[in-house]
XYZ file of C-alpha atoms in Angstrom:
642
model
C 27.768 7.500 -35.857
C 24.349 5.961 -36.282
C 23.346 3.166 -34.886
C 23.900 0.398 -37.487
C 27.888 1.539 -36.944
C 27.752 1.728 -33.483
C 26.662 -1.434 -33.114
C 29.682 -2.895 -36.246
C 32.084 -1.039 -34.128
C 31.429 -2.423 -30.883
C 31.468 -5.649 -31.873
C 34.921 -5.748 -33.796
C 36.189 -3.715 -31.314
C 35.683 -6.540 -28.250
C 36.835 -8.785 -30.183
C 41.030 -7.972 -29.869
C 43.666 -10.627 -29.673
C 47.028 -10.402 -28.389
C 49.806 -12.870 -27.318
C 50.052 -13.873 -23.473
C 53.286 -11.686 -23.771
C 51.620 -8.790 -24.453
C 48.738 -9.337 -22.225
C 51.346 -9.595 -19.469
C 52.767 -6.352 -20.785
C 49.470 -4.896 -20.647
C 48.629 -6.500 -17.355
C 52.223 -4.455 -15.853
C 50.707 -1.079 -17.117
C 46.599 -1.140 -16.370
C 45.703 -3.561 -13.084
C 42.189 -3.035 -14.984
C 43.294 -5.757 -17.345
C 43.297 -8.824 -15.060
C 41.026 -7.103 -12.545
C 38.234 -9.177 -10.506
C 34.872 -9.474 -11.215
C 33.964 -7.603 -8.162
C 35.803 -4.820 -8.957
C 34.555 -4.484 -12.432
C 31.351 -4.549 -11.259
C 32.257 -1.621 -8.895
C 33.845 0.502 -12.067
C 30.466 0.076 -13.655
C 28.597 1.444 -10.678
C 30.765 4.652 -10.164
C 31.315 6.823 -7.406
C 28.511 7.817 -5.154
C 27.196 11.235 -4.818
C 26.980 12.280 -1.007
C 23.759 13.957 0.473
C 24.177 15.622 3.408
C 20.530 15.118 4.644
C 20.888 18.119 7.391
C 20.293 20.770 4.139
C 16.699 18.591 3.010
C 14.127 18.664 6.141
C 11.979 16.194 4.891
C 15.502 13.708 4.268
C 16.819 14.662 7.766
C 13.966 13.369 8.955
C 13.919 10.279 7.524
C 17.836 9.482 7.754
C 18.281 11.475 10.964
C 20.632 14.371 9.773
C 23.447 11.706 8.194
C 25.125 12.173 5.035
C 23.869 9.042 2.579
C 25.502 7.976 -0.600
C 23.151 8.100 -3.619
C 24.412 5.838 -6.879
C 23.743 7.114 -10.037
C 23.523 3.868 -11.736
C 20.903 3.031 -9.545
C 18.772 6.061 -9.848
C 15.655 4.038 -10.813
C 15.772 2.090 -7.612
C 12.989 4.162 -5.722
C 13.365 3.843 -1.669
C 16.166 1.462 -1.612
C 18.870 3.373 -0.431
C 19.732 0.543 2.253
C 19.504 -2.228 0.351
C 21.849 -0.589 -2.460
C 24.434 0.622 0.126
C 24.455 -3.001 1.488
C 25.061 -4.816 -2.055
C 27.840 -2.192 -3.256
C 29.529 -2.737 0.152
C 29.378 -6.675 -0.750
C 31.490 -6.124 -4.281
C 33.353 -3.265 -2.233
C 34.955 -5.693 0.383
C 35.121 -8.883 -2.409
C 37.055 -6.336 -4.447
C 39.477 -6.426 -1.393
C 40.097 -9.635 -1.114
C 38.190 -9.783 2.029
C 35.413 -12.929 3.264
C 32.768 -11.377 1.007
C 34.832 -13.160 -1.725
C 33.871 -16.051 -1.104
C 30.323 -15.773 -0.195
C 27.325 -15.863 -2.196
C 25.188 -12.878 -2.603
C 21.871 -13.786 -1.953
C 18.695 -11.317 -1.785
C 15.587 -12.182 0.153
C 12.552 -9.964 -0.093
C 8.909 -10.403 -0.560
C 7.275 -11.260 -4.466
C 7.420 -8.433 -6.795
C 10.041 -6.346 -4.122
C 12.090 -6.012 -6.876
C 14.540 -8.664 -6.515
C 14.988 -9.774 -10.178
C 15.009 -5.859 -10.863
C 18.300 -5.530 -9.044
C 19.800 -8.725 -10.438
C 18.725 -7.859 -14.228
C 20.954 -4.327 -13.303
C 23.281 -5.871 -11.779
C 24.072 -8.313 -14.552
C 23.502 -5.021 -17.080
C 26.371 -3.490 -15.181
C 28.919 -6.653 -15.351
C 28.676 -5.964 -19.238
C 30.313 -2.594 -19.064
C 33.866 -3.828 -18.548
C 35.951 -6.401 -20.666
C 36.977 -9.716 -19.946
C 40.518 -11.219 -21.215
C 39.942 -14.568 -21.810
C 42.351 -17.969 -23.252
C 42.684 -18.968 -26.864
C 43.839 -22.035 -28.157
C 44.299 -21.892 -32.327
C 40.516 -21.077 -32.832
C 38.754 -22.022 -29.566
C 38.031 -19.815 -26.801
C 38.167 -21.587 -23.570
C 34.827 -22.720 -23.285
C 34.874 -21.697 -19.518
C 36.179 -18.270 -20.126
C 39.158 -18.700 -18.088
C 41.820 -15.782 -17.095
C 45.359 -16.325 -18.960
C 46.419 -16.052 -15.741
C 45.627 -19.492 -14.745
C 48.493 -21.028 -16.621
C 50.639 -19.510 -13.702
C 48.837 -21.033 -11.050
C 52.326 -22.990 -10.026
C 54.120 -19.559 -10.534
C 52.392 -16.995 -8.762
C 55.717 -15.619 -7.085
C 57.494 -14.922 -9.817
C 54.552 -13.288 -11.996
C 54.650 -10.891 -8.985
C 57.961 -10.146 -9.446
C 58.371 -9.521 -12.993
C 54.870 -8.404 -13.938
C 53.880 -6.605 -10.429
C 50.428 -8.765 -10.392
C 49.819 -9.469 -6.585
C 49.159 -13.511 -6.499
C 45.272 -13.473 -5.407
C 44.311 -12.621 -8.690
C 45.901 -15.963 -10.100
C 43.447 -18.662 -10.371
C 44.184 -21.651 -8.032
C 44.525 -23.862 -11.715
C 44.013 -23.728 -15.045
C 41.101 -26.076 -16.801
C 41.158 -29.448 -18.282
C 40.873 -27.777 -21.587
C 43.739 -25.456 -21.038
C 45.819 -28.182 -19.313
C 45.048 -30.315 -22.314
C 46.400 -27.893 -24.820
C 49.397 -26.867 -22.961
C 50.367 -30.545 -23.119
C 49.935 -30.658 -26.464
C 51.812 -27.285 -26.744
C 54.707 -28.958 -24.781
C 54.266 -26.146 -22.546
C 54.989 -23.599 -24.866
C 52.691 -20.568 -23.559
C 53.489 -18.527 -26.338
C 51.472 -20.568 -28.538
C 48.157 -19.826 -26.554
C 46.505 -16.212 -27.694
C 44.564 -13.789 -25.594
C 41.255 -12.483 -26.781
C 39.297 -9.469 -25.151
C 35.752 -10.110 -24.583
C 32.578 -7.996 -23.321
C 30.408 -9.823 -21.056
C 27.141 -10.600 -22.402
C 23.445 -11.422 -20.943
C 22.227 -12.404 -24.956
C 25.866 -14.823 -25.802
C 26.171 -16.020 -22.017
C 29.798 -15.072 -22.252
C 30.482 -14.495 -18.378
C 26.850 -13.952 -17.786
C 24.517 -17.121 -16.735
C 20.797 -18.180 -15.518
C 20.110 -20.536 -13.453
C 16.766 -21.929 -12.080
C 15.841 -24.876 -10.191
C 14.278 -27.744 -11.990
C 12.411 -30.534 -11.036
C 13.365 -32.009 -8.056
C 12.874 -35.649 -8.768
C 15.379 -35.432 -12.143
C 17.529 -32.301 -11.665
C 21.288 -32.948 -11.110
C 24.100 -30.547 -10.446
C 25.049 -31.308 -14.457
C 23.063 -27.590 -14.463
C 25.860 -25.820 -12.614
C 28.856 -28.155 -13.791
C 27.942 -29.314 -17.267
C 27.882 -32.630 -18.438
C 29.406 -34.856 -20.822
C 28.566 -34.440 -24.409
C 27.512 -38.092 -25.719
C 27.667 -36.577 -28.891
C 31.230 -36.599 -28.850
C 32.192 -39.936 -27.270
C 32.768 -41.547 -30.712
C 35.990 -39.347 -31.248
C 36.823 -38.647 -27.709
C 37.595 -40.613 -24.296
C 34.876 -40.150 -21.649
C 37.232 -38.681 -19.523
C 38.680 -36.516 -21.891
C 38.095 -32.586 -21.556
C 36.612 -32.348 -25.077
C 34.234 -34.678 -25.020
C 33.010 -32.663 -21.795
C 30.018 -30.203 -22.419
C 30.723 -26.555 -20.302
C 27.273 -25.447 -20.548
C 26.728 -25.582 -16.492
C 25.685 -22.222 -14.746
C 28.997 -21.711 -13.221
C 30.776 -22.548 -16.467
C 29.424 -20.004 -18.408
C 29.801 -17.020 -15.362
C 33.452 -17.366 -14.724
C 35.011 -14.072 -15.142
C 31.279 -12.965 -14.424
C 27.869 -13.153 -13.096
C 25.618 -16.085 -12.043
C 21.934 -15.482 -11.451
C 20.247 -17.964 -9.357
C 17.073 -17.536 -9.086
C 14.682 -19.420 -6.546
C 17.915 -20.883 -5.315
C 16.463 -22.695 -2.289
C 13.941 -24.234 -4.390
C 16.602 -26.639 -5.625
C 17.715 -29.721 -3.749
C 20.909 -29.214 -1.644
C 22.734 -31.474 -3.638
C 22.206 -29.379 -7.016
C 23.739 -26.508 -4.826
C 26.756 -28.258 -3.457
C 28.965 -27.520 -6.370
C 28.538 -23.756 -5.458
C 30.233 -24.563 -1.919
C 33.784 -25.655 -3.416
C 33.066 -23.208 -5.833
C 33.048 -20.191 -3.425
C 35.261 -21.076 -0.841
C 37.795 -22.783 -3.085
C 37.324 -21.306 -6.480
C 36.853 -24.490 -8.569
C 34.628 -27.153 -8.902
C 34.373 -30.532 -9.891
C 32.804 -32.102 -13.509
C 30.488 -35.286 -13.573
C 33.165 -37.064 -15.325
C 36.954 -37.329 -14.169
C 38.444 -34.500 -16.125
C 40.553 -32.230 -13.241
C 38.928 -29.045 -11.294
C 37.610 -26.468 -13.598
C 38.266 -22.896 -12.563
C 35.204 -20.294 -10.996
C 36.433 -17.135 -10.179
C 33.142 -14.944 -10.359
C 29.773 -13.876 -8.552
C 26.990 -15.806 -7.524
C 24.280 -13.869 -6.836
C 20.900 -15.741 -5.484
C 17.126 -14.571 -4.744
C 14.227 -16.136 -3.127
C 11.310 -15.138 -1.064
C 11.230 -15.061 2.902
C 9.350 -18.236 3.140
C 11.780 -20.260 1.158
C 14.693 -18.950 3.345
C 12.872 -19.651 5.993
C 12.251 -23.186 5.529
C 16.183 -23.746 4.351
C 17.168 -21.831 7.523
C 15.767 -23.897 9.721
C 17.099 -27.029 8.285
C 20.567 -28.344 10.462
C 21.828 -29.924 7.144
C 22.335 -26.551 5.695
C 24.280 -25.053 8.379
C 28.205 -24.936 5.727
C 25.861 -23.429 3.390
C 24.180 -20.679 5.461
C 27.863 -19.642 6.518
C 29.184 -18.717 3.399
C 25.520 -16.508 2.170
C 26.003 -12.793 2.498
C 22.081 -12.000 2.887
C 20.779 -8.413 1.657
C 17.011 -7.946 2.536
C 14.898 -6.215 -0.077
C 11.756 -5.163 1.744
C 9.295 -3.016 -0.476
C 9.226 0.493 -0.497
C 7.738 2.082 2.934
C 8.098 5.816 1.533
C 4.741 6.919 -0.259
C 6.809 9.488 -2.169
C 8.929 6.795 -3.579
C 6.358 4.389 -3.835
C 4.823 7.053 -6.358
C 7.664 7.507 -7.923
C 7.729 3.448 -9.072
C 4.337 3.620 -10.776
C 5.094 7.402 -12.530
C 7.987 4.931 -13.844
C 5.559 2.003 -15.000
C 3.483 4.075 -16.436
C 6.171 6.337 -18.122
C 7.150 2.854 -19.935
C 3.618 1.958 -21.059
C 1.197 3.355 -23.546
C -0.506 4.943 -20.230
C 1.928 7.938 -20.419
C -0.210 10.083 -22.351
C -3.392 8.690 -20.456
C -6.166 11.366 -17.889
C -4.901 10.868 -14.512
C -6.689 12.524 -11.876
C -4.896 14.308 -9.034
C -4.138 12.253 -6.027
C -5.127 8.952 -8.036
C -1.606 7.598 -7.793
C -0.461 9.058 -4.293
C -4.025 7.741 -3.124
C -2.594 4.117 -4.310
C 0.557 4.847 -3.062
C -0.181 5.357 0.453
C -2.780 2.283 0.168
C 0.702 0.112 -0.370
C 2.643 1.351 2.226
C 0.248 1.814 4.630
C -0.221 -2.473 3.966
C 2.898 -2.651 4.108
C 3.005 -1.597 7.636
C 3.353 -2.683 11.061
C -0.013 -1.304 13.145
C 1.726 0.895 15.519
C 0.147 1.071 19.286
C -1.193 4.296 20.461
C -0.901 6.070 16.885
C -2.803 5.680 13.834
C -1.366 4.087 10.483
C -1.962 6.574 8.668
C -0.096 9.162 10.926
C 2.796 6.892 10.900
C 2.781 6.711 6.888
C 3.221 10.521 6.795
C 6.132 10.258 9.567
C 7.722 6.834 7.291
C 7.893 9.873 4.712
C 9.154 12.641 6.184
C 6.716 14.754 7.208
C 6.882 16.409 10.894
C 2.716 15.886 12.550
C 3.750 18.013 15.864
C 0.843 20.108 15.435
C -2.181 17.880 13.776
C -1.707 14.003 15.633
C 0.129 14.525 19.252
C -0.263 11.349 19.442
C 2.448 10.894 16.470
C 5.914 8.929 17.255
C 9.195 10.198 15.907
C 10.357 8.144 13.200
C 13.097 5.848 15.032
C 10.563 4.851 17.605
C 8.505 3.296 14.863
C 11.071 1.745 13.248
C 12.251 0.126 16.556
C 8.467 -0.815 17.421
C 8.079 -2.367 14.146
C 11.446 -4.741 13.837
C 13.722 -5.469 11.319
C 11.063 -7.389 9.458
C 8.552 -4.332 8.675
C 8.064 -4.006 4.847
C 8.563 -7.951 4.236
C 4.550 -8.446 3.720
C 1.922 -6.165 2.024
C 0.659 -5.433 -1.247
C 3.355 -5.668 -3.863
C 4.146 -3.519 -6.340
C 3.439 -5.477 -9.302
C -0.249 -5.923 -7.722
C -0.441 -1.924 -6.972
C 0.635 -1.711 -10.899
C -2.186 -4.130 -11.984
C -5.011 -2.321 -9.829
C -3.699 1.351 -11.550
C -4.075 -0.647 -15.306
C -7.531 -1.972 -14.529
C -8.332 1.860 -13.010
C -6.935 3.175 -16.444
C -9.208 0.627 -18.374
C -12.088 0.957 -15.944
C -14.542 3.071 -18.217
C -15.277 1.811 -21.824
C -15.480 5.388 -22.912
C -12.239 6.833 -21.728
C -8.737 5.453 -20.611
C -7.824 7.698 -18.346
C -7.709 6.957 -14.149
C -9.359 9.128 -11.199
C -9.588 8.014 -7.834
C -13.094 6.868 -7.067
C -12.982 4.189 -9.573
C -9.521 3.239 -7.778
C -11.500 3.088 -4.547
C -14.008 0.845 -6.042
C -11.315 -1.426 -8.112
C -9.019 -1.910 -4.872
C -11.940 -2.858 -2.814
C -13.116 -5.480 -5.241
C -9.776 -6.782 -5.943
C -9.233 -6.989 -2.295
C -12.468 -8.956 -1.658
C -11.376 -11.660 -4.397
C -7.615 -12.047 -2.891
C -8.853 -13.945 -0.950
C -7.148 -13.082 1.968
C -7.049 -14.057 5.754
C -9.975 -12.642 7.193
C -8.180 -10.624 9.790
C -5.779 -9.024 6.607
C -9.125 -8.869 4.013
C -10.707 -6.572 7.000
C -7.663 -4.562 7.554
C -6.978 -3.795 3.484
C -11.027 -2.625 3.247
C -10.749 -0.716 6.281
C -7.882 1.204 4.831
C -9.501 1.382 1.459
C -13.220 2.499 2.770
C -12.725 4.418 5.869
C -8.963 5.909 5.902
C -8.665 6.760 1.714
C -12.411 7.379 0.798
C -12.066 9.895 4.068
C -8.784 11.771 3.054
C -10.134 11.972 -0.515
C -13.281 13.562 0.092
C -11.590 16.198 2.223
C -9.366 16.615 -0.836
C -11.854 16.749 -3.681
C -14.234 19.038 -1.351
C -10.900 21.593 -1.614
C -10.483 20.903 -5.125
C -14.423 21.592 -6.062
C -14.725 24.211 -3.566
C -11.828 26.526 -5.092
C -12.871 25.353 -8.407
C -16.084 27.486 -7.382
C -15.129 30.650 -5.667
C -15.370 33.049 -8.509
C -12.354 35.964 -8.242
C -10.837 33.363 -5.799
C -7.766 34.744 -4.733
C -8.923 38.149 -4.865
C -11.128 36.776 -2.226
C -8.841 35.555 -0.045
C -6.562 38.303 -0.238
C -9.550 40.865 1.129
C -9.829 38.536 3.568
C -6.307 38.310 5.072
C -5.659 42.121 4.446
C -8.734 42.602 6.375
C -8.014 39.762 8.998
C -4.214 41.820 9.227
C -5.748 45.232 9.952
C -8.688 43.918 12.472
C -5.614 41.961 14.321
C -3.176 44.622 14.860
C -5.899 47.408 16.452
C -7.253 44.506 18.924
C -3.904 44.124 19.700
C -2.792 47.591 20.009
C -5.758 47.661 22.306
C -6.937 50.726 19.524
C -10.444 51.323 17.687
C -10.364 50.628 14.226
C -12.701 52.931 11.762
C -14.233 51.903 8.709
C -12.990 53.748 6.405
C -15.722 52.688 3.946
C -18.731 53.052 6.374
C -17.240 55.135 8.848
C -18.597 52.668 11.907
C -15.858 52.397 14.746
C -14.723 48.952 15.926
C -14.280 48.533 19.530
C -11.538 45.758 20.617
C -14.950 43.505 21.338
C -16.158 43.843 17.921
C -12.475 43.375 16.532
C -12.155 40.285 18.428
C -15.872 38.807 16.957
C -14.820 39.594 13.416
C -11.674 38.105 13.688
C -13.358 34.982 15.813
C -15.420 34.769 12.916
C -12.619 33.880 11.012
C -10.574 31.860 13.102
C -13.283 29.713 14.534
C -14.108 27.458 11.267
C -10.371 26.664 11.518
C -10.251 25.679 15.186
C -7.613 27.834 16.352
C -7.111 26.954 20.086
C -4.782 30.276 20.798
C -6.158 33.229 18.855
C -3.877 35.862 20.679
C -0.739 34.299 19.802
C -1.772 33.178 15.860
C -2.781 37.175 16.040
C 0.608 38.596 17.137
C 2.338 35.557 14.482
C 0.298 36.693 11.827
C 0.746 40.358 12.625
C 4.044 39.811 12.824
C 4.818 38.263 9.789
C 3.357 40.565 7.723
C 4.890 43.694 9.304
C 8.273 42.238 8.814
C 7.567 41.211 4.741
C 5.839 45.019 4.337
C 9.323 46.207 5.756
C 11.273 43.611 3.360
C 9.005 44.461 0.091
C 8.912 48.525 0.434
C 5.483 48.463 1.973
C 3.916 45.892 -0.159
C 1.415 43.587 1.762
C 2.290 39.617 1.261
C -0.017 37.278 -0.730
C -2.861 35.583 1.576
C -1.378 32.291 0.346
C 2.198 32.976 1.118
C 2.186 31.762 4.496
C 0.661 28.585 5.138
C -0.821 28.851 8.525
C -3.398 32.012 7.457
C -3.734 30.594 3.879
C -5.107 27.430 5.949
C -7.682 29.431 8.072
C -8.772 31.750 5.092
C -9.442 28.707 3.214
C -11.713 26.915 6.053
C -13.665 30.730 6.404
C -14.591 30.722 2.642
C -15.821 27.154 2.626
C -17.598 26.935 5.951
C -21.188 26.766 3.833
C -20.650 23.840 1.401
C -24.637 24.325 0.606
C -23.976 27.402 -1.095
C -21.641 25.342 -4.141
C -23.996 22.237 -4.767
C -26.816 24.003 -7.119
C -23.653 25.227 -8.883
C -21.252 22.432 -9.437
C -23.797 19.852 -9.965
C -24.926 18.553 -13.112
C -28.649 18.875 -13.181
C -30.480 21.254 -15.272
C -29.689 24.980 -13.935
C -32.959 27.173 -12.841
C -31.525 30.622 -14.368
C -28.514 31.731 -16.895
C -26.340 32.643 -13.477
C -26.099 29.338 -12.446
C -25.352 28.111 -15.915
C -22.494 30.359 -16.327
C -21.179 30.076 -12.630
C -21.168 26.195 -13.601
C -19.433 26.595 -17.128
C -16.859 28.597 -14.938
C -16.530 26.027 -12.819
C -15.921 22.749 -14.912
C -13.234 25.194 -16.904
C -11.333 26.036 -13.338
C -11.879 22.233 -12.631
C -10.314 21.448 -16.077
C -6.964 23.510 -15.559
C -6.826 21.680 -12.244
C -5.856 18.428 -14.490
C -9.839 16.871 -15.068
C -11.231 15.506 -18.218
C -14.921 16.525 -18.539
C -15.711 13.028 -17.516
C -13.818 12.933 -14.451
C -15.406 15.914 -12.835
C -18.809 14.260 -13.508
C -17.739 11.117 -11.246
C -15.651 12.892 -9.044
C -18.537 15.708 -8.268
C -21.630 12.720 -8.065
C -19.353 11.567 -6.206
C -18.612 14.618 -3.618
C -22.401 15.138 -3.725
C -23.261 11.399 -2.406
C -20.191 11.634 0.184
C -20.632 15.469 1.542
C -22.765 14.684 4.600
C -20.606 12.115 5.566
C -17.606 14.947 6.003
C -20.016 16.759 8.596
């Protein structure tokens, strides 16, 4: 089926009609058919896959060894495993009849958190499952009302003879239904049935609402109004001259989105009170409740909750608000996860990136994002926020849950937001008028300028350039020095494996307390000289115990050699000698600079040792241009690193 049909097919296909006999009939067989909006909403979302965080290290770390449910429809959601628990527990306990029913939904979370992002699914998800909704001849009720609500004053027996338990009955049927059944003479059977798929585009179930001008906005935006057009046929107070185009007119069955709700005068949101708590509402004009039997789902920033929180008048309304807090994302690994997204979406998917240009952004975020902890350094408690263990490079590093409880419910409520972070990696992209591609020294030099013109509190402007200038441009010249310098060594890993299998044999004799002979030169090692070659070794690397890193390493490779038939391992297979190779090889950064820079080369040597280079630097992910900058860049840094 292509997608001309697809589309044909959906549409005749949501558009069934039955008799309210047979929609009773069907209502007896499938509780789907008159089921709540909350439990719809659940359907769409599905089951949850459990992690058992105890298997994943880096997880257990960060949820302390519980088992977290992970929502498929939500897999986009980087980082927001709380915040999605806590709204699918709302619908979960409104979709059993519990307070929640009755309570708004309201999500408070800093600017570009990701707030509308969660409503815009959310609203996605309420189109999955039908509606069944009352016809009259060739009108749909224009408030989308449940058949069901002609049995408001029969709710016993429909239990009886049709098994549907009586809290799914609407509390009354509307004007427009009541009007018609009069009409009818109360013949039922004369009203149809139709099936309907909630829709964002048609507002069938589905409505917007934002706050107006204060001076001139009335409730008429939740409620409707009536149509002045029609008073020349119709009675004021009659329920067709009445216009249902108020928010919670079009949502019933469904969805309304409020957004900036506490922007709007309290008495625009006073319909929503009767509304939740009694599940109808009154019309500007005398025409009998109208029905509202859906969710109302609000979000505003933390000032603007703030300032209605503190306001006695709004004490009924703050009782019946079910507040989820969306705080940005404090993970860096998520955090790069959101822009790879962005970007994935934008013509910037086939773009240069440099390594480490969007983790480097990434941890700028979080790490503003941030509460400074005492005694420990930001950055430190970045790396624990994500997972990673720092016993052995900061002592001075706090387990996870102390920094959480340090830091208060509030931490992640300020910072830069995402839709900033996105803005800085577009003008990075854009930054040279030769090539769109991004690296991260012209992010360094973008952030800090775009810092400088926020604008910012002085004490906050000082804090952002300190993390851009002295934390980042730090970490990132200790990373591109690794990147250039193993971009250099020629026969690199054969290197480094002469070096451990050398390191291996020199730190078994010392410890055997045995001479070791040359087999080369013939010279004999005493354990003296076998512990200054090895020293020389583990010195550049600071290792503060050589005899037990000796016996580990020793150790390690004995036991692989009796695992692999005799086979020695790879120097980089085990991370704590791969480390200390590395540091031995590129002790003497001097030795690289006539090589990787760019100036005119003094013999044919150098030229092809630099060739080699740029090539190695190329399969590391650079564009020709990039290793330019980055290198100048190295070059103008390097005696800083000393």
């Amino acid at each position: 089926m292509n997608i001309l049909e697809k589309i044909k097919t959906n549409y005749s296909a949501s558009m069934n009609e039955m008799t309210v006999a047979a929609y009773l009939e069907e209502c007896k067989k499938d509780p789907n058919v008159y089921a709540k909006p909350a439990e719809r909403i659940l359907d769409a979302i599905g089951e949850p896959e459990i992690l058992d965080t105890r298997q994943d290290p880096v997880l257990s770390r960060i949820f302390s060894n519980k088992k977290i449910k992970i929502y498929p429809a939500f897999k986009d959601f980087y980082g927001m495993e709380s915040t999605i628990e806590q709204i699918v527990s709302y619908f979960r306990h409104s979709a059993q009849g519990l307070e929640e029913k009755k309570q708004i939904l309201y999500l408070m979370g800093p600017v570009g958190g990701g707030k509308s992002s969660l409503a815009e699914k959310l609203k996605h998800l309420m189109q999955q499952n039908p509606i069944y909704v009352l016809k009259a001849d060739d009108q749909v009720s224009p408030v989308f009302e449940s058949p069901l609500g002609l049995f408001a004053d029969y709710t016993e027996e429909l239990e009886e003879e049709y098994n549907i338990p009586s809290r799914y009955v609407p509390g009354c049927m509307s004007p427009w239904a009541s009007k018609r059944l009069r009409e009818f003479d109360g013949d039922i059977n004369r009203f149809k049935v139709i099936r309907l798929y909630p829709s964002i585009q048609e507002q069938i179930a589905i409505s917007k609402t934002e706050p107006g001008d204060e001076n001139n906005q009335d409730i008429s935006t939740l409620v409707g109004k009536v149509d002045i057009r029609k008073l020349a046929e119709y009675q004021q107070s009659d329920p067709d001259a009445y216009s249902y185009t108020g928010g919670l007119c079009l949502a019933n069955q469904g969805l309304l989105e409020f957004v900036e709700m506490f922007k709007a005068p309290i008495k625009v949101l006073n319909p929503l009170l009767t509304a939740t708590q009694e599940k109808n509402y009154k019309g500007t004009e005398p025409i009998g409740a109208i029905p509202f039997d859906g969710i109302i789902l609000a979000h505003s920033n933390e000032s603007e909750w703030a300032k209605f929180l503190n306001d006695k008048k709004n004490e009924a309304f703050l009782d019946r608000i079910y507040k989820v807090q969306v705080p940005y994302c404090l993970r860096v690994s998520e955090e790069i996860k959101i822009y790879e997204k962005l970007i994935r979406e934008s013509s910037l998917k086939s773009a240069p990136c440099a390594p480490k240009t969007i983790e480097l952004l990434a941890e700028f975020s979080v790490m503003s994002r941030l509460k400074e902890p005492e005694n420990s350094s930001i950055y430190s408690k970045m790396r624990v926020y994500n997972g990673e263990t720092l016993k052995e490079t900061d002592p001075n590093a706090k387990s996870i849950q102390e920094y959480r409880d340090d830091a208060g419910i509030n931490e992640g409520m300020q910072g830069i937001s995402t839709r900033f972070a996105f803005k800085i990696l577009s003008k990075v992209f854009n930054f040279d008028s030769e090539e769109i591609a991004a690296n991260p020294v012209h992010l360094l030099y973008v952030l800090e300028q775009e810092v400088i013109k926020m604008m910012l509190p002085p004490e906050t402007e000082s804090k952002y350039l300190h993390l851009v200038k002295s934390v980042l441009a730090s970490k990132y010249a200790e990373f591109i020095a690794d990147e250039i310098q193993k971009a250099y060594i020629e026969s690199y890993s054969s290197y480094g494996q002469n070096i451990f299998e050398k390191y291996v044999i020199y730190a078994d004799h010392w410890i055997q307390n045995n001479d070791y002979r040359d087999p080369d030169s013939g010279e004999i090692f005493d354990r003296s000289i076998l512990n200054a070659e090895l020293e020389k070794i583990e010195k550049p690397a600071g290792i503060a115990n050589p005899k037990d890193f000796r016996s580990e390493v020793t150790n390690f490779t004995l036991r692989y050699k009796a695992n692999h038939g005799g086979e020695n391992p790879r120097w980089d297979s085990y991370e704590k000698i791969k480390n200390v190779i590395e540091k031995k090889i590129f002790t003497n950064t001097e030795d690289l600079l006539p090589v990787v820079s760019f100036n005119a080369k003094s013999n044919k040597e150098d030229e092809k040792k630099h060739k080699d280079f740029t090539r190695r630097m190329r399969e590391r992910g650079y564009t020709d241009k990039q290793i330019r900058i980055l290198v100048d860049w190295f070059m103008r840094v390097r005696k800083t690193m000393a």
